[in-house]
Amino acid sequence: MSKKERERKIKYEEFGSLQHLTTEDRKLLECAFDERDHAYAPYSGFRVGACLILENGQKVVGSNQENASFPAGLCAERVALFTAMGSNPGIGVKSIAVAAKNLNDNLESPVFPCGFCAQVLVDLEERQKSPIRIILGVDRGPVIILASSKSILPFAFSSRDL
Ligand code: THU
């Protein structure tokens, strides 16, 4: 029986601040920062804003919406993604920016989309047959850019497995 050690590398870009981004990326991230104000997060105090841009230049926003029955709430990313998919069928998502703020406002690095949101992103990438760029930011800390959602969920379950 043979055994192989395999390795997967994930490439991503890190910028010192949003001033180093392209104008489009910076504006998208600023939109995500602003969108945190619309979060409803009385239970966790963790506010997340998402702002995505479609291939036609239109922006769609989302923020985390919590519920007293905790699992009923939804992350900012999925609020934005499902809104975009529901109202703009057939138009691809080019990039999504995500910004978080915790209760003590002391995050030092960006947060990554959770597993559920990563799964939704990967599924949508397959559906639209083009990668979705992910731009992650935080008030005081670096900006991280991934060229595809497969970078955050490299072993994703997908429609091709069905
Ligand atoms: N949350 C998001 O909206 N996006 C993420 O990427 C991570 C977590 C939300 C869900 C919940 O309302 C709160 O943050 C704490 O988990």
CSV table of C-alpha atoms and ligand atoms in Angstrom, one decimal:
chain,number,residue,atom,x,y,z
A,1,MET,CA,0.0,0.0,0.0
A,2,SER,CA,1.4,3.3,-0.9
A,3,LYS,CA,1.2,6.5,1.1
A,4,LYS,CA,1.6,10.0,-0.3
A,5,GLU,CA,2.0,13.2,1.6
A,6,ARG,CA,0.2,15.9,-0.2
A,7,GLU,CA,0.1,19.6,0.5
A,8,ARG,CA,-2.0,22.5,-0.6
A,9,LYS,CA,-0.8,26.1,-0.5
A,10,ILE,CA,-3.0,29.1,-0.1
A,11,LYS,CA,-2.0,32.4,-1.6
A,12,TYR,CA,-3.4,35.6,-0.4
A,13,GLU,CA,-2.4,39.3,-0.4
A,14,GLU,CA,-1.9,41.4,2.7
A,15,PHE,CA,-1.9,45.2,2.7
A,16,GLY,CA,-0.8,47.4,5.5
A,17,SER,CA,-4.0,49.5,5.2
A,18,LEU,CA,-6.9,50.2,2.9
A,19,GLN,CA,-4.9,53.1,1.4
A,20,HIS,CA,-2.9,50.6,-0.6
A,21,LEU,CA,-5.9,49.1,-2.3
A,22,THR,CA,-7.2,50.0,-5.8
A,23,THR,CA,-10.0,52.6,-5.7
A,24,GLU,CA,-12.7,50.0,-6.4
A,25,ASP,CA,-11.5,47.6,-3.6
A,26,ARG,CA,-11.1,50.5,-1.1
A,27,LYS,CA,-14.6,51.8,-1.8
A,28,LEU,CA,-16.0,48.3,-1.4
A,29,LEU,CA,-14.3,47.8,1.9
A,30,GLU,CA,-15.4,51.3,3.1
A,31,CYS,CA,-18.9,50.3,2.2
A,32,ALA,CA,-18.5,47.1,4.3
A,33,PHE,CA,-17.2,49.2,7.2
A,34,ASP,CA,-20.3,51.4,7.0
A,35,GLU,CA,-22.7,48.5,6.7
A,36,ARG,CA,-21.7,47.3,10.2
A,37,ASP,CA,-24.0,50.0,11.5
A,38,HIS,CA,-27.0,48.1,10.2
A,39,ALA,CA,-26.1,44.9,12.1
A,40,TYR,CA,-28.5,43.6,14.6
A,41,ALA,CA,-26.2,41.9,17.1
A,42,PRO,CA,-27.6,42.4,20.6
A,43,TYR,CA,-26.6,38.9,21.7
A,44,SER,CA,-23.0,38.7,20.5
A,45,GLY,CA,-22.1,42.4,20.2
A,46,PHE,CA,-20.1,41.3,17.1
A,47,ARG,CA,-21.0,43.5,14.2
A,48,VAL,CA,-20.2,42.5,10.6
A,49,GLY,CA,-20.8,44.4,7.4
A,50,ALA,CA,-20.5,42.9,3.9
A,51,CYS,CA,-20.6,44.8,0.6
A,52,LEU,CA,-20.3,43.0,-2.7
A,53,ILE,CA,-20.0,44.2,-6.3
A,54,LEU,CA,-21.6,42.5,-9.2
A,55,GLU,CA,-20.1,42.2,-12.7
A,56,ASN,CA,-22.3,45.1,-13.8
A,57,GLY,CA,-20.9,47.4,-11.1
A,58,GLN,CA,-24.0,47.3,-8.8
A,59,LYS,CA,-23.3,46.9,-5.1
A,60,VAL,CA,-25.3,44.8,-2.7
A,61,VAL,CA,-24.9,45.1,1.1
A,62,GLY,CA,-25.6,42.9,4.1
A,63,SER,CA,-25.0,42.8,7.9
A,64,ASN,CA,-25.4,40.1,10.5
A,65,GLN,CA,-28.9,39.8,11.8
A,66,GLU,CA,-29.3,37.9,15.0
A,67,ASN,CA,-32.2,36.3,16.7
A,68,ALA,CA,-33.2,35.3,20.3
A,69,SER,CA,-33.3,31.7,18.8
A,70,PHE,CA,-29.5,32.0,18.1
A,71,PRO,CA,-29.2,29.6,15.0
A,72,ALA,CA,-32.0,31.5,13.3
A,73,GLY,CA,-29.7,34.5,12.8
A,74,LEU,CA,-27.7,35.0,9.6
A,75,CYS,CA,-24.1,36.2,8.9
A,76,ALA,CA,-23.5,39.4,7.0
A,77,GLU,CA,-22.0,37.6,4.0
A,78,ARG,CA,-25.0,35.4,3.4
A,79,VAL,CA,-27.4,38.3,3.8
A,80,ALA,CA,-25.6,40.1,1.0
A,81,LEU,CA,-25.0,37.0,-1.1
A,82,PHE,CA,-28.6,35.7,-1.0
A,83,THR,CA,-29.9,39.2,-1.6
A,84,ALA,CA,-27.7,39.5,-4.7
A,85,MET,CA,-28.6,36.1,-6.0
A,86,GLY,CA,-32.3,36.6,-5.4
A,87,SER,CA,-32.6,40.0,-7.0
A,88,ASN,CA,-30.0,39.8,-9.8
A,89,PRO,CA,-30.2,36.3,-11.2
A,90,GLY,CA,-27.5,35.6,-13.8
A,91,ILE,CA,-25.3,38.5,-12.8
A,92,GLY,CA,-22.0,37.3,-11.3
A,93,VAL,CA,-20.5,38.5,-8.1
A,94,LYS,CA,-17.0,39.9,-8.7
A,95,SER,CA,-15.8,40.7,-5.2
A,96,ILE,CA,-17.1,40.8,-1.6
A,97,ALA,CA,-15.7,42.9,1.2
A,98,VAL,CA,-16.2,42.0,4.8
A,99,ALA,CA,-15.5,44.1,7.9
A,100,ALA,CA,-16.1,43.2,11.5
A,101,LYS,CA,-16.0,44.9,14.9
A,102,ASN,CA,-16.1,43.1,18.2
A,103,LEU,CA,-17.8,44.3,21.4
A,104,ASN,CA,-14.5,45.8,22.8
A,105,ASP,CA,-13.5,47.2,19.4
A,106,ASN,CA,-10.1,45.6,19.7
A,107,LEU,CA,-9.8,43.3,16.7
A,108,GLU,CA,-6.2,43.4,15.4
A,109,SER,CA,-6.8,41.4,12.2
A,110,PRO,CA,-9.7,40.7,9.8
A,111,VAL,CA,-12.1,37.9,10.4
A,112,PHE,CA,-12.7,35.3,7.8
A,113,PRO,CA,-16.1,34.1,6.6
A,114,CYS,CA,-17.5,31.2,8.6
A,115,GLY,CA,-17.7,27.7,7.1
A,116,PHE,CA,-21.4,28.2,6.1
A,117,CYS,CA,-20.6,31.4,4.3
A,118,ALA,CA,-17.5,29.9,2.7
A,119,GLN,CA,-19.7,27.0,1.4
A,120,VAL,CA,-22.2,29.5,0.0
A,121,LEU,CA,-19.4,31.4,-1.7
A,122,VAL,CA,-17.9,28.3,-3.2
A,123,ASP,CA,-21.3,27.1,-4.5
A,124,LEU,CA,-21.9,30.5,-6.1
A,125,GLU,CA,-18.5,30.5,-7.7
A,126,GLU,CA,-19.3,27.2,-9.3
A,127,ARG,CA,-22.7,28.4,-10.4
A,128,GLN,CA,-21.3,31.6,-12.0
A,129,LYS,CA,-18.2,29.9,-13.3
A,130,SER,CA,-15.9,32.7,-12.1
A,131,PRO,CA,-14.0,33.3,-8.9
A,132,ILE,CA,-15.3,35.7,-6.2
A,133,ARG,CA,-12.5,37.8,-4.7
A,134,ILE,CA,-12.7,38.3,-0.9
A,135,ILE,CA,-11.5,41.5,0.7
A,136,LEU,CA,-11.3,41.4,4.5
A,137,GLY,CA,-10.7,44.5,6.6
A,138,VAL,CA,-10.7,45.7,10.2
A,139,ASP,CA,-10.5,49.2,11.7
A,140,ARG,CA,-6.9,49.0,12.9
A,141,GLY,CA,-5.1,46.2,11.1
A,142,PRO,CA,-4.1,44.8,7.7
A,143,VAL,CA,-6.4,44.1,4.8
A,144,ILE,CA,-6.4,40.6,3.3
A,145,ILE,CA,-7.4,39.8,-0.2
A,146,LEU,CA,-8.1,36.3,-1.5
A,147,ALA,CA,-8.5,35.7,-5.3
A,148,SER,CA,-11.1,33.0,-4.8
A,149,SER,CA,-13.3,31.6,-2.1
A,150,LYS,CA,-11.8,28.2,-2.7
A,151,SER,CA,-8.8,29.6,-0.8
A,152,ILE,CA,-10.8,29.6,2.4
A,153,LEU,CA,-12.5,26.3,1.8
A,154,PRO,CA,-10.1,24.3,-0.3
A,155,PHE,CA,-11.8,20.9,0.2
A,156,ALA,CA,-15.3,22.3,-0.3
A,157,PHE,CA,-18.2,20.0,-0.9
A,158,SER,CA,-19.7,21.0,-4.2
A,159,SER,CA,-22.4,20.3,-6.7
A,160,ARG,CA,-19.9,18.2,-8.7
A,161,ASP,CA,-19.8,15.7,-5.8
A,162,LEU,CA,-23.6,15.0,-6.0
B,1,THU,N1,-20.7,36.7,11.8
B,1,THU,C1,-20.8,37.2,10.5
B,1,THU,O1,-21.8,37.9,10.2
B,1,THU,N2,-19.8,36.9,9.6
B,1,THU,C2,-18.7,36.3,9.9
B,1,THU,O2,-17.8,36.1,9.1
B,1,THU,C3,-18.5,35.7,11.3
B,1,THU,C4,-19.6,35.8,12.2
B,1,THU,C5,-21.8,37.0,12.8
B,1,THU,C6,-22.7,35.9,13.2
B,1,THU,C7,-23.1,36.4,14.5
B,1,THU,O3,-24.2,37.3,14.4
B,1,THU,C8,-21.9,37.1,15.1
B,1,THU,O4,-21.1,37.4,13.9
B,1,THU,C9,-21.1,36.3,16.1
B,1,THU,O5,-20.8,35.1,15.6
